[in-house]
PDB file of C-alpha atoms in Angstrom:
ATOM      1  CA  MET C   1      14.756 -15.924 -25.015  1.00 35.00           C
ATOM      2  CA  VAL C   2      13.912 -12.581 -23.409  1.00 36.00           C
ATOM      3  CA  LYS C   3      10.217 -13.031 -24.143  1.00 40.00           C
ATOM      4  CA  ALA C   4      10.213 -16.450 -22.476  1.00 40.00           C
ATOM      5  CA  ALA C   5      11.883 -15.061 -19.346  1.00 42.00           C
ATOM      6  CA  GLY C   6       9.352 -12.275 -19.161  1.00 42.00           C
ATOM      7  CA  SER C   7       6.516 -14.806 -19.429  1.00 41.00           C
ATOM      8  CA  ARG C   8       7.891 -16.824 -16.521  1.00 43.00           C
ATOM      9  CA  MET C   9       8.036 -13.681 -14.395  1.00 41.00           C
ATOM     10  CA  MET C  10       4.452 -12.800 -15.247  1.00 41.00           C
ATOM     11  CA  VAL C  11       3.247 -16.244 -14.134  1.00 38.00           C
ATOM     12  CA  ALA C  12       4.949 -15.747 -10.783  1.00 44.00           C
ATOM     13  CA  MET C  13       3.166 -12.396 -10.333  1.00 44.00           C
ATOM     14  CA  SER C  14      -0.192 -14.166  -9.873  1.00 52.00           C
ATOM     15  CA  SER C  15      -2.738 -13.537  -7.126  1.00 53.00           C
ATOM     16  CA  ASP C  16      -0.876 -15.672  -4.567  1.00 66.00           C
ATOM     17  CA  LEU C  17       1.613 -12.780  -4.182  1.00 80.00           C
ATOM     18  CA  ALA C  18      -1.067 -10.185  -3.488  1.00 85.00           C
ATOM     19  CA  GLU C  19      -0.514 -10.351   0.268  1.00 86.00           C
ATOM     20  CA  ILE C  20       3.267 -10.030  -0.121  1.00 88.00           C
ATOM     21  CA  LEU C  21       2.819  -6.976  -2.328  1.00 90.00           C
ATOM     22  CA  ARG C  22       0.521  -5.445   0.272  1.00 89.00           C
ATOM     23  CA  VAL C  23       3.109  -5.993   3.015  1.00 89.00           C
ATOM     24  CA  LEU C  24       5.812  -4.381   0.876  1.00 90.00           C
ATOM     25  CA  ARG C  25       3.572  -1.356   0.304  1.00 90.00           C
ATOM     26  CA  ASP C  26       2.868  -1.158   4.033  1.00 88.00           C
ATOM     27  CA  LEU C  27       6.634  -1.079   4.579  1.00 89.00           C
ATOM     28  CA  GLY C  28       6.850   2.062   2.464  1.00 88.00           C
ATOM     29  CA  LEU C  29       7.408   0.828  -1.095  1.00 91.00           C
ATOM     30  CA  THR C  30       5.360   2.248  -3.931  1.00 90.00           C
ATOM     31  CA  SER C  31       3.121  -0.135  -5.841  1.00 91.00           C
ATOM     32  CA  TYR C  32       5.615  -0.210  -8.725  1.00 93.00           C
ATOM     33  CA  GLU C  33       8.592  -0.778  -6.389  1.00 93.00           C
ATOM     34  CA  ALA C  34       6.806  -3.687  -4.700  1.00 92.00           C
ATOM     35  CA  LYS C  35       6.001  -5.340  -8.044  1.00 92.00           C
ATOM     36  CA  ALA C  36       9.521  -4.802  -9.380  1.00 93.00           C
ATOM     37  CA  TYR C  37      11.133  -6.269  -6.260  1.00 93.00           C
ATOM     38  CA  ALA C  38       8.799  -9.284  -6.290  1.00 92.00           C
ATOM     39  CA  VAL C  39       9.873  -9.950  -9.880  1.00 92.00           C
ATOM     40  CA  LEU C  40      13.564  -9.312  -9.228  1.00 93.00           C
ATOM     41  CA  VAL C  41      13.841 -11.819  -6.366  1.00 92.00           C
ATOM     42  CA  GLN C  42      12.850 -14.549  -8.819  1.00 92.00           C
ATOM     43  CA  ARG C  43      15.810 -13.840 -11.092  1.00 90.00           C
ATOM     44  CA  ASN C  44      19.554 -13.965 -10.660  1.00 90.00           C
ATOM     45  CA  THR C  45      19.723 -10.606 -12.438  1.00 92.00           C
ATOM     46  CA  ALA C  46      17.431  -8.580 -14.666  1.00 92.00           C
ATOM     47  CA  THR C  47      17.789  -5.460 -16.768  1.00 92.00           C
ATOM     48  CA  ALA C  48      15.507  -2.483 -16.275  1.00 92.00           C
ATOM     49  CA  VAL C  49      13.681  -3.345 -19.494  1.00 92.00           C
ATOM     50  CA  GLU C  50      13.115  -6.930 -18.338  1.00 93.00           C
ATOM     51  CA  LEU C  51      11.769  -5.672 -15.023  1.00 92.00           C
ATOM     52  CA  ALA C  52       9.421  -3.275 -16.775  1.00 92.00           C
ATOM     53  CA  ARG C  53       8.076  -6.103 -18.903  1.00 92.00           C
ATOM     54  CA  GLY C  54       7.846  -8.637 -16.079  1.00 91.00           C
ATOM     55  CA  ALA C  55       6.208  -6.310 -13.554  1.00 91.00           C
ATOM     56  CA  ARG C  56       4.076  -4.474 -16.136  1.00 92.00           C
ATOM     57  CA  ILE C  57       5.589  -1.114 -15.299  1.00 93.00           C
ATOM     58  CA  PRO C  58       5.705   1.665 -17.934  1.00 92.00           C
ATOM     59  CA  ARG C  59       9.219   1.931 -19.357  1.00 90.00           C
ATOM     60  CA  GLN C  60       9.350   5.656 -18.682  1.00 91.00           C
ATOM     61  CA  ARG C  61       8.895   4.890 -14.954  1.00 92.00           C
ATOM     62  CA  ILE C  62      11.099   1.839 -14.517  1.00 93.00           C
ATOM     63  CA  TYR C  63      14.390   3.685 -14.012  1.00 92.00           C
ATOM     64  CA  ASP C  64      12.961   5.738 -11.149  1.00 93.00           C
ATOM     65  CA  VAL C  65      11.544   2.539  -9.681  1.00 94.00           C
ATOM     66  CA  VAL C  66      14.875   0.707  -9.874  1.00 93.00           C
ATOM     67  CA  ASP C  67      16.687   3.728  -8.443  1.00 93.00           C
ATOM     68  CA  GLY C  68      14.269   3.671  -5.507  1.00 91.00           C
ATOM     69  CA  LEU C  69      14.982  -0.019  -4.866  1.00 94.00           C
ATOM     70  CA  VAL C  70      18.734   0.596  -4.949  1.00 94.00           C
ATOM     71  CA  GLN C  71      18.498   3.563  -2.586  1.00 90.00           C
ATOM     72  CA  ARG C  72      16.436   1.554  -0.091  1.00 89.00           C
ATOM     73  CA  GLY C  73      18.901  -1.344  -0.190  1.00 91.00           C
ATOM     74  CA  LEU C  74      16.556  -3.792  -1.917  1.00 92.00           C
ATOM     75  CA  ALA C  75      18.613  -4.113  -5.101  1.00 94.00           C
ATOM     76  CA  ARG C  76      22.129  -3.526  -6.389  1.00 93.00           C
ATOM     77  CA  PRO C  77      23.467  -2.830  -9.884  1.00 93.00           C
ATOM     78  CA  VAL C  78      25.504  -5.516 -11.635  1.00 92.00           C
ATOM     79  CA  SER C  79      28.076  -4.297 -14.163  1.00 87.00           C
ATOM     80  CA  GLY C  80      28.134  -5.749 -17.637  1.00 83.00           C
ATOM     81  CA  GLN C  81      27.671  -4.886 -21.280  1.00 85.00           C
ATOM     82  CA  VAL C  82      24.149  -3.891 -20.250  1.00 87.00           C
ATOM     83  CA  VAL C  83      23.630  -2.820 -16.645  1.00 90.00           C
ATOM     84  CA  SER C  84      21.419  -5.265 -14.808  1.00 92.00           C
ATOM     85  CA  PHE C  85      20.202  -5.507 -11.242  1.00 94.00           C
ATOM     86  CA  ALA C  86      20.146  -8.181  -8.563  1.00 94.00           C
ATOM     87  CA  ALA C  87      17.818  -8.383  -5.583  1.00 93.00           C
ATOM     88  CA  THR C  88      19.110  -8.149  -2.038  1.00 92.00           C
ATOM     89  CA  ASP C  89      18.326 -11.189   0.108  1.00 93.00           C
ATOM     90  CA  PRO C  90      14.690 -10.547   1.171  1.00 92.00           C
ATOM     91  CA  ARG C  91      15.468 -11.420   4.781  1.00 93.00           C
ATOM     92  CA  VAL C  92      18.090  -8.668   4.873  1.00 92.00           C
ATOM     93  CA  ALA C  93      16.089  -6.178   2.794  1.00 89.00           C
ATOM     94  CA  ILE C  94      12.843  -6.489   4.735  1.00 90.00           C
ATOM     95  CA  SER C  95      14.656  -6.413   8.069  1.00 91.00           C
ATOM     96  CA  GLY C  96      16.150  -3.101   6.961  1.00 89.00           C
ATOM     97  CA  LEU C  97      12.723  -1.679   6.103  1.00 89.00           C
ATOM     98  CA  VAL C  98      11.309  -2.819   9.432  1.00 90.00           C
ATOM     99  CA  ALA C  99      14.273  -1.248  11.244  1.00 89.00           C
ATOM    100  CA  GLU C 100      13.546   2.092   9.543  1.00 86.00           C
ATOM    101  CA  HIS C 101       9.945   1.998  10.755  1.00 84.00           C
ATOM    102  CA  ARG C 102      10.981   1.015  14.272  1.00 89.00           C
ATOM    103  CA  GLN C 103      13.408   3.931  14.425  1.00 88.00           C
ATOM    104  CA  ARG C 104      10.764   6.415  13.278  1.00 86.00           C
ATOM    105  CA  PHE C 105       8.096   5.161  15.643  1.00 87.00           C
ATOM    106  CA  SER C 106      10.556   4.989  18.553  1.00 89.00           C
ATOM    107  CA  ALA C 107      11.180   8.686  18.014  1.00 88.00           C
ATOM    108  CA  LEU C 108       7.420   9.289  17.823  1.00 88.00           C
ATOM    109  CA  ALA C 109       6.917   7.392  21.089  1.00 86.00           C
ATOM    110  CA  LEU C 110       9.552   9.529  22.828  1.00 88.00           C
ATOM    111  CA  ASN C 111       7.973  12.746  21.596  1.00 89.00           C
ATOM    112  CA  ALA C 112       4.523  11.496  22.556  1.00 87.00           C
ATOM    113  CA  ALA C 113       5.845  10.720  26.042  1.00 85.00           C
ATOM    114  CA  ASP C 114       7.114  14.300  26.336  1.00 87.00           C
ATOM    115  CA  ALA C 115       3.726  15.607  25.237  1.00 88.00           C
ATOM    116  CA  SER C 116       1.922  13.370  27.731  1.00 87.00           C
ATOM    117  CA  GLU C 117       4.106  14.741  30.529  1.00 86.00           C
ATOM    118  CA  GLU C 118       3.169  18.275  29.511  1.00 87.00           C
ATOM    119  CA  LEU C 119      -0.496  17.299  29.462  1.00 87.00           C
ATOM    120  CA  ALA C 120      -0.198  15.507  32.799  1.00 85.00           C
ATOM    121  CA  GLY C 121       1.239  18.668  34.335  1.00 82.00           C
ATOM    122  CA  LEU C 122      -1.656  20.696  32.982  1.00 82.00           C
ATOM    123  CA  TRP C 123      -4.132  18.106  34.204  1.00 81.00           C
ATOM    124  CA  HIS C 124      -2.578  17.986  37.677  1.00 79.00           C
ATOM    125  CA  SER C 125      -2.658  21.766  37.938  1.00 73.00           C
ATOM    126  CA  GLY C 126      -6.270  21.733  36.845  1.00 68.00           C
ATOM    127  CA  GLN C 127      -7.141  19.312  39.631  1.00 68.00           C
ATOM    128  CA  GLN C 128      -5.746  21.764  42.181  1.00 65.00           C
ATOM    129  CA  GLU C 129      -7.805  24.694  40.905  1.00 59.00           C
ATOM    130  CA  GLN C 130     -11.465  25.253  41.602  1.00 52.00           C
ATOM    131  CA  THR C 131     -11.802  27.125  38.303  1.00 54.00           C
ATOM    132  CA  PRO C 132     -10.363  26.043  34.936  1.00 51.00           C
ATOM    133  CA  LEU C 133      -6.944  27.383  33.970  1.00 60.00           C
ATOM    134  CA  ALA C 134      -7.183  30.452  31.817  1.00 68.00           C
ATOM    135  CA  PHE C 135      -5.265  28.854  28.949  1.00 82.00           C
ATOM    136  CA  VAL C 136      -7.203  25.556  28.902  1.00 85.00           C
ATOM    137  CA  GLU C 137     -10.709  25.204  27.484  1.00 89.00           C
ATOM    138  CA  PHE C 138     -12.750  21.996  27.455  1.00 88.00           C
ATOM    139  CA  LEU C 139     -15.245  21.713  24.606  1.00 86.00           C
ATOM    140  CA  ARG C 140     -18.133  19.548  25.707  1.00 78.00           C
ATOM    141  CA  ASP C 141     -20.101  19.010  22.506  1.00 82.00           C
ATOM    142  CA  PRO C 142     -19.468  18.654  18.740  1.00 84.00           C
ATOM    143  CA  ALA C 143     -21.023  22.044  17.962  1.00 86.00           C
ATOM    144  CA  SER C 144     -18.627  23.852  20.321  1.00 87.00           C
ATOM    145  CA  LEU C 145     -15.693  21.889  18.919  1.00 89.00           C
ATOM    146  CA  GLY C 146     -16.616  22.750  15.326  1.00 89.00           C
ATOM    147  CA  ALA C 147     -17.059  26.431  16.149  1.00 90.00           C
ATOM    148  CA  ARG C 148     -13.704  26.697  17.929  1.00 91.00           C
ATOM    149  CA  PHE C 149     -11.969  24.788  15.119  1.00 92.00           C
ATOM    150  CA  LEU C 150     -13.299  27.217  12.508  1.00 92.00           C
ATOM    151  CA  GLU C 151     -12.369  30.187  14.707  1.00 93.00           C
ATOM    152  CA  LEU C 152      -8.868  28.830  15.265  1.00 94.00           C
ATOM    153  CA  GLN C 153      -8.315  28.470  11.512  1.00 94.00           C
ATOM    154  CA  SER C 154      -9.491  32.030  10.928  1.00 93.00           C
ATOM    155  CA  ARG C 155      -6.915  33.284  13.462  1.00 92.00           C
ATOM    156  CA  ALA C 156      -4.028  31.300  11.958  1.00 95.00           C
ATOM    157  CA  THR C 157      -1.337  33.526  10.460  1.00 95.00           C
ATOM    158  CA  THR C 158       2.009  31.697  10.322  1.00 97.00           C
ATOM    159  CA  SER C 159       1.385  27.957  10.599  1.00 97.00           C
ATOM    160  CA  MET C 160      -1.250  25.267  10.836  1.00 98.00           C
ATOM    161  CA  LEU C 161      -0.271  21.625  11.458  1.00 98.00           C
ATOM    162  CA  LEU C 162      -2.984  18.965  11.585  1.00 98.00           C
ATOM    163  CA  PHE C 163      -3.695  15.316  12.286  1.00 97.00           C
ATOM    164  CA  THR C 164      -7.072  14.426  10.797  1.00 94.00           C
ATOM    165  CA  ARG C 165      -9.229  11.330  10.516  1.00 90.00           C
ATOM    166  CA  LYS C 166     -12.891  10.391  10.250  1.00 84.00           C
ATOM    167  CA  PRO C 167     -15.367  11.532  11.455  1.00 82.00           C
ATOM    168  CA  TYR C 168     -14.231  15.038  10.530  1.00 84.00           C
ATOM    169  CA  VAL C 169     -14.825  17.975  12.869  1.00 82.00           C
ATOM    170  CA  VAL C 170     -16.644  19.926  10.136  1.00 77.00           C
ATOM    171  CA  GLU C 171     -18.034  18.707   6.821  1.00 79.00           C
ATOM    172  CA  ASP C 172     -17.669  21.932   4.815  1.00 80.00           C
ATOM    173  CA  ASN C 173     -14.306  23.488   5.633  1.00 85.00           C
ATOM    174  CA  GLN C 174     -14.222  26.468   3.296  1.00 91.00           C
ATOM    175  CA  PRO C 175     -12.735  28.583   6.145  1.00 91.00           C
ATOM    176  CA  GLY C 176      -9.888  26.069   6.349  1.00 93.00           C
ATOM    177  CA  LEU C 177      -9.305  26.355   2.610  1.00 94.00           C
ATOM    178  CA  ASP C 178      -9.261  30.154   2.870  1.00 95.00           C
ATOM    179  CA  ALA C 179      -6.888  29.999   5.845  1.00 95.00           C
ATOM    180  CA  THR C 180      -4.560  27.633   3.987  1.00 97.00           C
ATOM    181  CA  ARG C 181      -4.368  29.969   1.020  1.00 97.00           C
ATOM    182  CA  ARG C 182      -3.849  33.023   3.236  1.00 96.00           C
ATOM    183  CA  ILE C 183      -1.086  31.425   5.320  1.00 97.00           C
ATOM    184  CA  THR C 184       0.882  29.891   2.461  1.00 97.00           C
ATOM    185  CA  GLU C 185       0.689  32.985   0.268  1.00 96.00           C
ATOM    186  CA  SER C 186       2.416  34.917   3.054  1.00 96.00           C
ATOM    187  CA  GLY C 187       5.163  32.265   3.356  1.00 96.00           C
ATOM    188  CA  GLY C 188       3.614  30.270   6.191  1.00 97.00           C
ATOM    189  CA  ASP C 189       3.447  26.513   6.744  1.00 97.00           C
ATOM    190  CA  VAL C 190       0.297  24.384   6.369  1.00 98.00           C
ATOM    191  CA  ARG C 191       0.694  20.610   6.614  1.00 98.00           C
ATOM    192  CA  CYS C 192      -1.686  17.766   7.372  1.00 98.00           C
ATOM    193  CA  CYS C 193      -1.287  14.043   8.130  1.00 98.00           C
ATOM    194  CA  TYR C 194      -4.210  11.978   6.802  1.00 97.00           C
ATOM    195  CA  GLU C 195      -5.140   8.345   7.289  1.00 95.00           C
ATOM    196  CA  LYS C 196      -5.625   6.156   4.189  1.00 92.00           C
ATOM    197  CA  GLU C 197      -9.421   6.221   4.551  1.00 92.00           C
ATOM    198  CA  VAL C 198      -9.414   9.780   3.195  1.00 93.00           C
ATOM    199  CA  LEU C 199      -8.992   8.223  -0.266  1.00 93.00           C
ATOM    200  CA  ASP C 200     -12.288   6.309  -0.115  1.00 90.00           C
ATOM    201  CA  SER C 201     -14.185   8.521  -2.581  1.00 90.00           C
ATOM    202  CA  ASP C 202     -13.724  10.844  -5.547  1.00 92.00           C
ATOM    203  CA  GLU C 203     -15.244  13.685  -3.529  1.00 91.00           C
ATOM    204  CA  SER C 204     -12.687  13.320  -0.738  1.00 91.00           C
ATOM    205  CA  VAL C 205      -9.809  13.167  -3.214  1.00 94.00           C
ATOM    206  CA  GLN C 206     -11.038  16.311  -4.966  1.00 93.00           C
ATOM    207  CA  ASP C 207     -11.132  18.062  -1.578  1.00 93.00           C
ATOM    208  CA  LEU C 208      -7.516  17.013  -1.022  1.00 95.00           C
ATOM    209  CA  LYS C 209      -6.600  18.396  -4.432  1.00 96.00           C
ATOM    210  CA  GLN C 210      -8.247  21.729  -3.569  1.00 96.00           C
ATOM    211  CA  PHE C 211      -6.255  22.034  -0.365  1.00 96.00           C
ATOM    212  CA  ALA C 212      -3.052  21.095  -2.193  1.00 97.00           C
ATOM    213  CA  GLU C 213      -3.727  23.789  -4.784  1.00 96.00           C
ATOM    214  CA  ALA C 214      -4.269  26.261  -1.939  1.00 97.00           C
ATOM    215  CA  GLY C 215      -0.782  25.433  -0.642  1.00 97.00           C
ATOM    216  CA  GLU C 216      -1.315  22.658   1.874  1.00 98.00           C
ATOM    217  CA  GLN C 217       1.256  19.856   2.009  1.00 98.00           C
ATOM    218  CA  GLY C 218      -0.526  16.607   2.807  1.00 98.00           C
ATOM    219  CA  ARG C 219       0.812  13.149   3.575  1.00 98.00           C
ATOM    220  CA  ILE C 220      -0.797   9.765   4.093  1.00 97.00           C
ATOM    221  CA  VAL C 221       0.305   7.939   7.251  1.00 96.00           C
ATOM    222  CA  ASP C 222      -0.777   4.576   8.630  1.00 93.00           C
ATOM    223  CA  LYS C 223      -2.551   6.026  11.674  1.00 93.00           C
ATOM    224  CA  VAL C 224      -2.829   9.331  13.490  1.00 94.00           C
ATOM    225  CA  PRO C 225      -2.830   9.064  17.312  1.00 92.00           C
ATOM    226  CA  MET C 226      -5.500  11.753  17.749  1.00 92.00           C
ATOM    227  CA  LYS C 227      -7.172  14.652  15.982  1.00 94.00           C
ATOM    228  CA  LEU C 228      -4.929  17.687  16.329  1.00 95.00           C
ATOM    229  CA  CYS C 229      -4.697  21.270  15.095  1.00 97.00           C
ATOM    230  CA  LEU C 230      -1.599  23.315  15.991  1.00 97.00           C
ATOM    231  CA  VAL C 231      -1.818  27.003  15.097  1.00 97.00           C
ATOM    232  CA  ASN C 232       0.929  29.633  15.115  1.00 97.00           C
ATOM    233  CA  GLY C 233       3.066  27.540  17.476  1.00 96.00           C
ATOM    234  CA  THR C 234       0.904  28.674  20.410  1.00 95.00           C
ATOM    235  CA  HIS C 235      -2.526  27.013  20.233  1.00 96.00           C
ATOM    236  CA  ALA C 236      -3.259  23.278  20.337  1.00 96.00           C
ATOM    237  CA  LEU C 237      -6.736  21.858  19.741  1.00 96.00           C
ATOM    238  CA  PHE C 238      -6.946  18.092  20.172  1.00 94.00           C
ATOM    239  CA  SER C 239      -9.407  15.270  20.844  1.00 90.00           C
ATOM    240  CA  LEU C 240      -8.626  12.431  23.242  1.00 86.00           C
ATOM    241  CA  THR C 241     -10.829   9.362  22.845  1.00 80.00           C
ATOM    242  CA  ASP C 242     -12.043   7.568  25.942  1.00 73.00           C
ATOM    243  CA  PRO C 243      -9.721   4.544  26.453  1.00 70.00           C
ATOM    244  CA  VAL C 244     -12.732   2.437  27.503  1.00 63.00           C
ATOM    245  CA  ALA C 245     -15.508   3.700  25.232  1.00 57.00           C
ATOM    246  CA  GLY C 246     -13.132   4.245  22.301  1.00 56.00           C
ATOM    247  CA  GLY C 247     -14.289   6.534  19.505  1.00 57.00           C
ATOM    248  CA  LEU C 248     -17.788   6.821  20.993  1.00 58.00           C
ATOM    249  CA  THR C 249     -16.617   9.380  23.566  1.00 69.00           C
ATOM    250  CA  ALA C 250     -13.943  12.051  23.274  1.00 79.00           C
ATOM    251  CA  THR C 251     -12.600  14.895  25.381  1.00 86.00           C
ATOM    252  CA  ASN C 252     -11.850  17.946  23.257  1.00 91.00           C
ATOM    253  CA  VAL C 253      -9.293  20.394  24.625  1.00 93.00           C
ATOM    254  CA  LEU C 254      -8.053  23.775  23.407  1.00 94.00           C
ATOM    255  CA  VAL C 255      -4.805  24.889  25.044  1.00 94.00           C
ATOM    256  CA  GLU C 256      -3.038  28.194  24.491  1.00 93.00           C
ATOM    257  CA  HIS C 257       0.470  27.315  25.643  1.00 93.00           C
ATOM    258  CA  PRO C 258       3.636  27.573  23.493  1.00 93.00           C
ATOM    259  CA  ASP C 259       5.497  24.871  25.456  1.00 94.00           C
ATOM    260  CA  LEU C 260       2.757  22.317  24.831  1.00 94.00           C
ATOM    261  CA  ALA C 261       2.472  23.411  21.201  1.00 95.00           C
ATOM    262  CA  THR C 262       6.227  22.903  20.797  1.00 96.00           C
ATOM    263  CA  SER C 263       6.092  19.397  22.286  1.00 95.00           C
ATOM    264  CA  LEU C 264       3.200  18.417  20.042  1.00 96.00           C
ATOM    265  CA  THR C 265       5.030  19.877  17.043  1.00 97.00           C
ATOM    266  CA  TYR C 266       7.885  17.426  17.685  1.00 96.00           C
ATOM    267  CA  ALA C 267       5.355  14.579  17.637  1.00 96.00           C
ATOM    268  CA  PHE C 268       3.844  15.960  14.425  1.00 97.00           C
ATOM    269  CA  GLU C 269       7.239  16.145  12.689  1.00 97.00           C
ATOM    270  CA  THR C 270       8.034  12.551  13.613  1.00 96.00           C
ATOM    271  CA  LEU C 271       4.768  11.183  12.217  1.00 97.00           C
ATOM    272  CA  TRP C 272       5.069  13.486   9.180  1.00 97.00           C
ATOM    273  CA  SER C 273       8.436  11.902   8.353  1.00 97.00           C
ATOM    274  CA  THR C 274       6.734   8.497   7.992  1.00 96.00           C
ATOM    275  CA  GLY C 275       4.122   9.687   5.490  1.00 96.00           C
ATOM    276  CA  ARG C 276       3.962   9.870   1.716  1.00 96.00           C
ATOM    277  CA  PRO C 277       2.598  12.746  -0.415  1.00 97.00           C
ATOM    278  CA  VAL C 278      -1.175  12.414  -0.457  1.00 96.00           C
ATOM    279  CA  LEU C 279      -1.664  13.100  -4.166  1.00 96.00           C
ATOM    280  CA  ASP C 280       1.034  10.555  -5.094  1.00 96.00           C
ATOM    281  CA  VAL C 281      -0.818   7.907  -3.098  1.00 96.00           C
ATOM    282  CA  ALA C 282      -4.109   8.997  -4.688  1.00 95.00           C
ATOM    283  CA  ARG C 283      -2.638   8.607  -8.183  1.00 95.00           C
ATOM    284  CA  GLU C 284      -1.364   5.129  -7.322  1.00 93.00           C
ATOM    285  CA  ALA C 285      -4.903   4.298  -6.182  1.00 91.00           C
ATOM    286  CA  GLY C 286      -6.168   5.234  -9.650  1.00 92.00           C
ATOM    287  CA  TYR C 287      -7.483   8.737  -9.059  1.00 91.00           C
ATOM    288  CA  GLN C 288      -6.911  11.420 -11.696  1.00 89.00           C
ATOM    289  CA  VAL C 289      -5.402  14.314  -9.734  1.00 82.00           C
TER     290      VAL C 289
END
């Protein structure tokens, strides 16, 4: 009887559910959690072993997967001779996941608004001056941007927080690797938010592994609002894309101002809270790291 039930679940896990599984992953579930939930909603109840069989999840992982579903409100335990689990109504469960994302991004929007006010103040002051403000530097070309980025990393001592996405500021960032190792070995903080495209090749994933081994904490997020490097809580290097030309044109700014760095740190922490560990996501994508 158990084998027959498992077979029915496997039939239901055909390609027509691929889009649903993708949506569940986008809402923050792991690949295993998405598969397990998709199986569980098709049953009144199911044991962990039945879920493992139906969703093709290794038995040694299924209990962590089920625990994750319970903690996120997508499933509940059902008492009996053998503990089984029942799915929460998908309309309720998915609404809860969406609400979590809305709350996080509402906080990010508020912090971004604070940062934009800080930037607007700097911009307004700059319009009143005939010479650039001493603590603001505009980098006009990619070579200048790359040079200042490498210099900023070499000066980092206590912290380095980054938003990064393609195209990268520098291709070979050995100075960044050295800075990461130096900062973290002295008890400092190095963290980076990456977009999913960073996992598009073995070479990129191996670079991520190197930075992780050097002490960097990396997370994958859906999208970073801009390229950003915050150093020592005092320096902010960021790129603002032209709202009309898009990624074809960018204004690169280096600001030495602790108040701005603090505001941008709040925005960083909010986006960081939405991400997932980069090497975990890489392993789920099939990379050996």
